[in-house]
Short mmCIF file of C-alpha atoms and ligand atoms in Angstrom, two decimals:
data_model
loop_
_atom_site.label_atom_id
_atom_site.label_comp_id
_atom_site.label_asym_id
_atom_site.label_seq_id
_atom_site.Cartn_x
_atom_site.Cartn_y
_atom_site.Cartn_z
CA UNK A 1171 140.43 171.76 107.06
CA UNK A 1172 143.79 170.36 108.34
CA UNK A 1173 142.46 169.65 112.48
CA UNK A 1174 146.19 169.65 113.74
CA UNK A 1175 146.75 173.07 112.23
CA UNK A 1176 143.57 174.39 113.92
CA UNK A 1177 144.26 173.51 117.03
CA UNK A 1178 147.62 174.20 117.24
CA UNK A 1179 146.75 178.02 116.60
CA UNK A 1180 143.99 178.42 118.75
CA UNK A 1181 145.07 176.35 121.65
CA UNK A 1182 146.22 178.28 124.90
CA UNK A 1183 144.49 181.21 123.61
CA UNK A 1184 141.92 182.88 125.21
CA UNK A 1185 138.99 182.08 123.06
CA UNK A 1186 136.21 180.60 125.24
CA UNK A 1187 135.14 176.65 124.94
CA UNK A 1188 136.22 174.86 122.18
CA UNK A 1189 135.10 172.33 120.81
CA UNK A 1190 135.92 169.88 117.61
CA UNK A 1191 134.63 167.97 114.83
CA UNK A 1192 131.19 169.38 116.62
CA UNK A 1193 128.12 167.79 115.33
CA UNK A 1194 125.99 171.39 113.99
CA UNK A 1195 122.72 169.26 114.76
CA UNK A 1196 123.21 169.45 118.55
CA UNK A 1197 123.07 173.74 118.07
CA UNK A 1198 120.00 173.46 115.66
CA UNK A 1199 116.44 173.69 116.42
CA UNK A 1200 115.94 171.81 113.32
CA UNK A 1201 118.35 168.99 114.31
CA UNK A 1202 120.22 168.84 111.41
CA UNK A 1203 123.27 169.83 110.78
CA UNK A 1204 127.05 168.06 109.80
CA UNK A 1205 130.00 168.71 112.28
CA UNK A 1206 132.02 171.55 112.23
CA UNK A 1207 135.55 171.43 112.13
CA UNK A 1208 135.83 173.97 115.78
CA UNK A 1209 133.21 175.44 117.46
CA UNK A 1210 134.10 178.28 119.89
CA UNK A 1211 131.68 179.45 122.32
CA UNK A 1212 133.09 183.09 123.47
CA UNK A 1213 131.83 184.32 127.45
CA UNK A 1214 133.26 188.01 126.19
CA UNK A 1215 133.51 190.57 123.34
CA UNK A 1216 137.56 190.26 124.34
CA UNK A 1217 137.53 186.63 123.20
CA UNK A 1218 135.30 187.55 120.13
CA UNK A 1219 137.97 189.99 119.27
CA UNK A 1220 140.58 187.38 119.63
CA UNK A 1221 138.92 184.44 117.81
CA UNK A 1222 138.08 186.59 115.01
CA UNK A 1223 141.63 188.08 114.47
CA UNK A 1224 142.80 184.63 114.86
CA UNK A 1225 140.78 183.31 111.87
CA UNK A 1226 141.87 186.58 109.70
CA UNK A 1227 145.10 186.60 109.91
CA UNK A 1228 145.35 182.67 109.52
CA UNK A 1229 142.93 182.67 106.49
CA UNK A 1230 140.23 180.35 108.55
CA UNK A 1231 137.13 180.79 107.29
CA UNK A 1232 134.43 181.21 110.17
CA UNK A 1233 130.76 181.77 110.70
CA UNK A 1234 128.97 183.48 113.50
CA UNK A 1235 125.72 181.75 115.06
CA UNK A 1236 123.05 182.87 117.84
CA UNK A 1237 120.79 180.11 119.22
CA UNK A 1238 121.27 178.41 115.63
CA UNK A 1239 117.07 178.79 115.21
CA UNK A 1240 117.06 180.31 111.56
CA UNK A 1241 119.42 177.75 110.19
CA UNK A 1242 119.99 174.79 107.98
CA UNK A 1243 123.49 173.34 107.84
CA UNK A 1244 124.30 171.20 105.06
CA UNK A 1245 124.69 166.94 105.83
CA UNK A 1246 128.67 167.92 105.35
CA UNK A 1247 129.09 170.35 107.66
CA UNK A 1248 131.22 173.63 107.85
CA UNK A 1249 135.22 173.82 107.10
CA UNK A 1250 136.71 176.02 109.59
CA UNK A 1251 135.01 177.98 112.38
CA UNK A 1252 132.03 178.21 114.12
CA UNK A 1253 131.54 180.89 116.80
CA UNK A 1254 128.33 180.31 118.87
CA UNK A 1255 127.61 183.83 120.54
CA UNK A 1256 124.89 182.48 122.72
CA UNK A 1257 124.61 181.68 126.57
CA UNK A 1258 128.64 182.91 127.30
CA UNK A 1259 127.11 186.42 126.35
CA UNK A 1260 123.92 186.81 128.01
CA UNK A 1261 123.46 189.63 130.69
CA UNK A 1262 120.97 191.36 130.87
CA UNK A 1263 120.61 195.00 132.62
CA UNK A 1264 117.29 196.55 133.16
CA UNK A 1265 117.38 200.33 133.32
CA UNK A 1266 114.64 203.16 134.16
CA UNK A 1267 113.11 202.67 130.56
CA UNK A 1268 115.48 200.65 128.60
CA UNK A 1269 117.77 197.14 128.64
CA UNK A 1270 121.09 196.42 127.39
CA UNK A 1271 122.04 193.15 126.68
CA UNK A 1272 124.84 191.05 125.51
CA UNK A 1273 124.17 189.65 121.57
CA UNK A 1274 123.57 186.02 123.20
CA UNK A 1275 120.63 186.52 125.72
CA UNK A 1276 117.59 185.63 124.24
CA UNK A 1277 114.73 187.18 123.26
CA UNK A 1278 112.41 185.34 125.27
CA UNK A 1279 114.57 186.18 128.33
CA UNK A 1280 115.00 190.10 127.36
CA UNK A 1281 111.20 190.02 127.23
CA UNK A 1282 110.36 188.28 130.13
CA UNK A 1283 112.56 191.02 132.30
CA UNK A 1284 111.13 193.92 130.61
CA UNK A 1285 107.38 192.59 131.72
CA UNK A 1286 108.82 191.81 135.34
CA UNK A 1287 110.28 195.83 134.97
CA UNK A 1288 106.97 196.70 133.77
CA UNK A 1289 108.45 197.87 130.64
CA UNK A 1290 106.43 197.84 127.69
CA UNK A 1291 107.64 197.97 123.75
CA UNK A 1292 109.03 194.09 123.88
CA UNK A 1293 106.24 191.71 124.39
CA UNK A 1294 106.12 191.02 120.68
CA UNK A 1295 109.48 189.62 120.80
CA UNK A 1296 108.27 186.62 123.46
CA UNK A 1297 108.56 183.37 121.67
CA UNK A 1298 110.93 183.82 119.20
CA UNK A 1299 112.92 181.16 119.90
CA UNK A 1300 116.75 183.07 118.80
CA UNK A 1301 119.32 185.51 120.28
CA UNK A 1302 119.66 189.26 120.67
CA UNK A 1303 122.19 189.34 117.49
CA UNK A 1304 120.21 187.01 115.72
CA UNK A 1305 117.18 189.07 115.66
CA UNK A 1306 119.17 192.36 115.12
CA UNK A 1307 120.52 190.33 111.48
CA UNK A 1308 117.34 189.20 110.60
CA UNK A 1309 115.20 192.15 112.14
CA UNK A 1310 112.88 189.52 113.44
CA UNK A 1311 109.16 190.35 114.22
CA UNK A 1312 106.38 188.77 115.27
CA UNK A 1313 102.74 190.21 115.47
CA UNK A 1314 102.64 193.51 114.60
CA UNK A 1315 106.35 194.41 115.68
CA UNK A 1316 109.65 194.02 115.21
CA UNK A 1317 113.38 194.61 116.34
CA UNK A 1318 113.53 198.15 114.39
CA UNK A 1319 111.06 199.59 116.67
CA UNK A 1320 112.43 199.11 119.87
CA UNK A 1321 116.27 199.11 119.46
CA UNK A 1322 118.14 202.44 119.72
CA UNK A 1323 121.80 201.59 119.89
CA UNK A 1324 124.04 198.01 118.64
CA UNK A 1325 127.15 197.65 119.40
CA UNK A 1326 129.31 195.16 116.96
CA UNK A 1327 132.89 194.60 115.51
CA UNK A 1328 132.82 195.35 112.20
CA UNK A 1329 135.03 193.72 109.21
CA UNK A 1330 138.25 196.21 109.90
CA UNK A 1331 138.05 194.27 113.60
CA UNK A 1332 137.36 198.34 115.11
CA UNK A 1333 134.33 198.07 117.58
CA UNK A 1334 131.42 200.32 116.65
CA UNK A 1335 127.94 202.00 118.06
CA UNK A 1336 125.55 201.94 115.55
CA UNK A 1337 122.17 203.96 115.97
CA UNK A 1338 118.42 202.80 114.60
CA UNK A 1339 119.10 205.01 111.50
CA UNK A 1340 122.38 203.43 111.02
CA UNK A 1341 121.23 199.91 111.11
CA UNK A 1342 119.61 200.03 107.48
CA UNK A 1343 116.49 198.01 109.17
CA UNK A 1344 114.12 195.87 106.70
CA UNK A 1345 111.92 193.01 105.97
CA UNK A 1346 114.26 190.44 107.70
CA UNK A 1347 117.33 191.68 106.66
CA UNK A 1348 119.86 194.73 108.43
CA UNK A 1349 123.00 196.18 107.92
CA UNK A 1350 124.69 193.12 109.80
CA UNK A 1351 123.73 191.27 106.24
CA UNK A 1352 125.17 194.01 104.23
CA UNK A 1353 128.45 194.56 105.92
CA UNK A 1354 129.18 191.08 108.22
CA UNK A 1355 129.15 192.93 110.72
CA UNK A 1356 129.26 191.20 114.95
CA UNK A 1357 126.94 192.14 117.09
CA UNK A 1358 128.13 192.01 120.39
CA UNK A 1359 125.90 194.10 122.35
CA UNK A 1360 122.65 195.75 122.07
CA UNK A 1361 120.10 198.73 123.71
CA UNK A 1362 116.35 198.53 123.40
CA UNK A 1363 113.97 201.69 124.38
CA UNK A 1364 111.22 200.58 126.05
CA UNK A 1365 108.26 202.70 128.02
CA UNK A 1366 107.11 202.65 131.44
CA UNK A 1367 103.96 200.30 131.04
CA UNK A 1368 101.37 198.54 133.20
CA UNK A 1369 102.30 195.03 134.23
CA UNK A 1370 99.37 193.24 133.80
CA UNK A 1371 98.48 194.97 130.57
CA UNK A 1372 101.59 192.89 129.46
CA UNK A 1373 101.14 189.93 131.05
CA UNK A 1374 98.51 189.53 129.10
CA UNK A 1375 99.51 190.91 126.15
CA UNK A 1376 102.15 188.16 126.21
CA UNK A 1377 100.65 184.95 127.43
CA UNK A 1378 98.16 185.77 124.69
CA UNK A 1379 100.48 185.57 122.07
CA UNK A 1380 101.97 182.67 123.32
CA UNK A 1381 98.94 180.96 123.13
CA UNK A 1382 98.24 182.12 119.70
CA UNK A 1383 101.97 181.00 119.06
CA UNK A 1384 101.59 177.42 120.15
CA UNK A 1385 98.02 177.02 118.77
CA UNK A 1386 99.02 177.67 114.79
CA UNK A 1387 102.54 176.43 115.51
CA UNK A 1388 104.36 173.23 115.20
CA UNK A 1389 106.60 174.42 118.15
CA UNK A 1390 106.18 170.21 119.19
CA UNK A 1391 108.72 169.41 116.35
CA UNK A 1392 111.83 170.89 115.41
CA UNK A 1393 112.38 173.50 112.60
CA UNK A 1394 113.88 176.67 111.46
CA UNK A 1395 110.73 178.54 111.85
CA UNK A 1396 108.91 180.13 108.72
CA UNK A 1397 110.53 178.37 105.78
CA UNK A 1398 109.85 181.36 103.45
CA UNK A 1399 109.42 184.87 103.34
CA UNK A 1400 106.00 186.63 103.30
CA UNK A 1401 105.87 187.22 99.62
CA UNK A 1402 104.39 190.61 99.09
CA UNK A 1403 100.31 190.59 99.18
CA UNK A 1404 99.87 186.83 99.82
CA UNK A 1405 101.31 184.35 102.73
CA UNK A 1406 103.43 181.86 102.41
CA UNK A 1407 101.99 179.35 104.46
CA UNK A 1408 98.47 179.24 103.18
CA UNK A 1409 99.99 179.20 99.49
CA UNK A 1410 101.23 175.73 99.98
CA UNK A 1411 98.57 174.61 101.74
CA UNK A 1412 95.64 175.78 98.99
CA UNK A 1413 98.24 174.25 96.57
CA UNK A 1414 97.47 170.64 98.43
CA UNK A 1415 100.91 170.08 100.13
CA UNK A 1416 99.46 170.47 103.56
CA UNK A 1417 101.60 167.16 105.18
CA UNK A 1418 103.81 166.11 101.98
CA UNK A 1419 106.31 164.30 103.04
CA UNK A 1420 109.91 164.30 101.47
CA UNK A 1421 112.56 161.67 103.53
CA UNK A 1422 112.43 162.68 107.51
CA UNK A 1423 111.09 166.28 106.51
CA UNK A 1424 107.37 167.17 105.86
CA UNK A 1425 105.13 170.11 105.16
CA UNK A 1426 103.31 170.71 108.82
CA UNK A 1427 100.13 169.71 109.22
CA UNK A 1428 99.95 172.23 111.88
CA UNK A 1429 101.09 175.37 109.60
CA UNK A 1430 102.60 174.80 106.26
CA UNK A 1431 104.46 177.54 106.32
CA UNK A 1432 106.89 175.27 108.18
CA UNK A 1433 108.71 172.26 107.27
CA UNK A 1434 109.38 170.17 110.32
CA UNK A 1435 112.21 167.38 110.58
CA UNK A 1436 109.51 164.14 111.71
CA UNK A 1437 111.97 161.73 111.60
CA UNK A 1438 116.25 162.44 111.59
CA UNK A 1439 115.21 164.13 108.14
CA UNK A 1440 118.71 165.28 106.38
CA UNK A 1441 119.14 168.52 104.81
CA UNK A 1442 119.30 167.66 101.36
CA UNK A 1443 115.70 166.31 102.38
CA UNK A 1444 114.82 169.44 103.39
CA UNK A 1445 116.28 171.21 100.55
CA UNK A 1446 114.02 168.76 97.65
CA UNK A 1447 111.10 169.03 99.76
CA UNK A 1448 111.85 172.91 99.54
CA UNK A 1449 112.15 172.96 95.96
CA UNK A 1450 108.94 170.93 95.43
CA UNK A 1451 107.46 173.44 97.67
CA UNK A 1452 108.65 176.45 95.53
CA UNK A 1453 108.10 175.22 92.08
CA UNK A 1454 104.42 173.92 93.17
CA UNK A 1455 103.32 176.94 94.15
CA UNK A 1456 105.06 179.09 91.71
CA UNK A 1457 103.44 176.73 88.79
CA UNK A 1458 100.02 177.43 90.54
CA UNK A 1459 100.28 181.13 91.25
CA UNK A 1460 103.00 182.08 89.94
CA UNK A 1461 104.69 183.56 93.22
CA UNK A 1462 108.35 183.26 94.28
CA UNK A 1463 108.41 181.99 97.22
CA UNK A 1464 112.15 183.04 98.90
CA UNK A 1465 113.89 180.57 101.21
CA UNK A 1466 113.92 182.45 104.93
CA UNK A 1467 116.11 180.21 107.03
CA UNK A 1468 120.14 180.45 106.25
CA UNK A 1469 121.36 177.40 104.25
CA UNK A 1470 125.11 176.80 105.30
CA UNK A 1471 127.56 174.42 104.46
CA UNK A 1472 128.44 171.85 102.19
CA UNK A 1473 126.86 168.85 101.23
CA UNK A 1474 128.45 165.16 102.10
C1 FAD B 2669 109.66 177.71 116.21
C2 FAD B 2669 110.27 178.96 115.63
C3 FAD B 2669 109.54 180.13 115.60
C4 FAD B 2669 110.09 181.31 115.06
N1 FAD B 2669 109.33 182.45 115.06
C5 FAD B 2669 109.85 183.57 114.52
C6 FAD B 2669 109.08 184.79 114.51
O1 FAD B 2669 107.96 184.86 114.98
N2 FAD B 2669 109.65 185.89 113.94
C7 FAD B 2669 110.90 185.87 113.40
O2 FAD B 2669 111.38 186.91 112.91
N3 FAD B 2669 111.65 184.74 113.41
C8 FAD B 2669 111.16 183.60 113.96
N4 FAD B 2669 111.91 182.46 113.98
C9 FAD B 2669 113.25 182.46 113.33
C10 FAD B 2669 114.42 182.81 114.29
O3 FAD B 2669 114.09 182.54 115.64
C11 FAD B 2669 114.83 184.27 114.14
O4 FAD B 2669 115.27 184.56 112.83
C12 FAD B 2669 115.95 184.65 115.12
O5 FAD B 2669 116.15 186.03 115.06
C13 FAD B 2669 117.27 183.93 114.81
O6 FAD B 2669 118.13 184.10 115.93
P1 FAD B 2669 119.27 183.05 116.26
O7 FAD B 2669 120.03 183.56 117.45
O8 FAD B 2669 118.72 181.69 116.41
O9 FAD B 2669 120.18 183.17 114.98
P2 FAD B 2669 120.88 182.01 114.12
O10 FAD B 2669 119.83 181.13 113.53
O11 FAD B 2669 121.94 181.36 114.92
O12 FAD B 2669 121.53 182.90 112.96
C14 FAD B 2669 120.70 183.62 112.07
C15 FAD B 2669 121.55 184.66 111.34
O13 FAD B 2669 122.00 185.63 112.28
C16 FAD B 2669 123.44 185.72 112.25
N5 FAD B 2669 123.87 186.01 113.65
C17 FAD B 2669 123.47 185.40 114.79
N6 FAD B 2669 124.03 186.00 115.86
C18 FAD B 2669 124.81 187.01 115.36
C19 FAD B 2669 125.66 188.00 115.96
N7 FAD B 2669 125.82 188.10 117.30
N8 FAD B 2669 126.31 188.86 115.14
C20 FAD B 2669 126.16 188.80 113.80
N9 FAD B 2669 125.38 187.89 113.17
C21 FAD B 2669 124.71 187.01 113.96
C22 FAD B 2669 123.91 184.39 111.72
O14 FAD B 2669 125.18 184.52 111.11
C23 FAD B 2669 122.80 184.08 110.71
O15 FAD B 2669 123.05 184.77 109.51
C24 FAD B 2669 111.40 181.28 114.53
C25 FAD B 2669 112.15 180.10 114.56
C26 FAD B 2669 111.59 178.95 115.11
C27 FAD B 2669 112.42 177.69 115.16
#
């Protein structure tokens, strides 16, 4: 995309930080990544509004991104936009038995306040490593729960640019997936219904599922997370590993050694060495057992 054009229609508008020709491996937690022609980091749903309507009605294509921790961005990058909805939207309000949030605080952060509230419903959420919007798209969970149980209200712009409230019900809630898949939607802001708990009763709750976290987890190396989605009635992760690729490695990526559910980037892998090792991955085990196994992280991008 032509950079002269780009920044002569978003300069001196109120947009947030800008930056360009932004390497996407710096936003990453798997490191890799090709630069973006402009990445705008918003500190407001008014500059949301404004970068959004800018890229419409100029025919920019753009791409909205949390804490980038579900992600793989192709070794050529992205044409167009980037907006990072991440630490420029992060407040946090605690009420009597719920917290609203701005779409960039994290969940780690949103859980840690609820235990010092003594709020129970989000300990769960502790230790997944993306935003508030993030985990609304891919209704993340972890251990037993997941962002459909505890969130009563989102508030996002949807594709006609109007700014919406969208109840549970509304949210069409699944395995990993929510109506901000189906309809693009951008979630800007979000309410979670907690319960009047005991605080130690979730201290503990939480610091043991951290350790459980960082015992079966390579969190030591950067990834997207789980690779693959729990195919139904098996998991992914010991799949691989009782198909012998416990440690394979393709390039700068590998197969954990820690949980194989992951690959981790060892050494400035690329993406397109992520994506063989991937497909080695998925036609191993579907030769084996004959199980799909269905990419989980986002692949954006184009290649180099
Ligand atoms: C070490 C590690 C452990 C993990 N553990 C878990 C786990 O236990 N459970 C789990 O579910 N996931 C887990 N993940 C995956 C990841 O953290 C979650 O999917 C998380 O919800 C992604 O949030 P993010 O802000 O990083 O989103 P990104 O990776 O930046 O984006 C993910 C998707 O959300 C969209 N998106 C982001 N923000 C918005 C917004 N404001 N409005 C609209 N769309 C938006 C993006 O367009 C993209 O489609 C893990 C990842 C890592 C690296």
């Amino acid at each position: 995309m032509d950079r002269e054009r780009l920044i002569q229609i978003f300069k001196d508008r109120d947009v947030g930080e800008i930056l360009i020709d932004e390497p996407m491996k710096r936003h990453t937690s798997f490191k890799i990544g090709g630069p973006v022609d402009m990445m705008i980091i918003p500190r407001g749903e008014e500059q949301i509004v404004e970068a959004i309507g800018l890229c419409r009605r100029n025919n920019i294509p753009f791409y909205i991104m949390g804490n980038g921790t579900n992600l793989l961005v192709k070794d050529g990058g992205l044409r167009g936009v980037v907006i990072k909805i991440n630490e420029g939207m992060n407040d946090i309000i605690v009420h009597r038995d719920s917290i609203v949030c701005g779409a960039g605080a994290l969940l780690t952060g949103v859980s840690r306040r609820a235990m010092k509230s003594s709020l129970t419903g989000m300990e769960f959420a502790n230790g997944i490593p993306g935003t508030v919007g993030g985990a609304v798209t891919m209704n993340a969970g972890a251990y037993g729960g997941e962002m459909k149980d505890v969130i009563i209200r989102v508030r996002a712009l949807d594709r006609e640019g109007n700014i919406r409230e969208y109840s549970n019900e509304d949210m069409n809630f699944r395995y990993r997936g929510s109506r901000v898949v189906d309809e693009g939607l951008i979630v800007l802001e979000v309410e979670f219904q907690l319960k009047e708990g005991d605080y130690s009763a979730i201290k503990e709750t939480m610091e043991d599922l951290t350790f459980r976290r960082k015992s079966k987890q390579p969190l030591e190396l950067p990834s997207g997370g789980s690779t693959f989605k729990r195919p139904v009635g098996y998991y992914a992760g010991k799949l691989i590993e009782d198909s012998g690729l416990k440690g394979l490695r393709h390039g700068g990526a590998q197969v954990s050694e820690k949980h194989c559910g992951f690959v981790v980037n060892i050494d400035e892998a690329s993406c397109k060495d992520v994506l063989e090792l991937i497909s080695v991955i998925q036609k191993t085990v579907r030769d084996k057992y004959g199980v799909k196994l269905e990419r989980e992280i986002k692949l954006i991008g184009e290649d180099s």
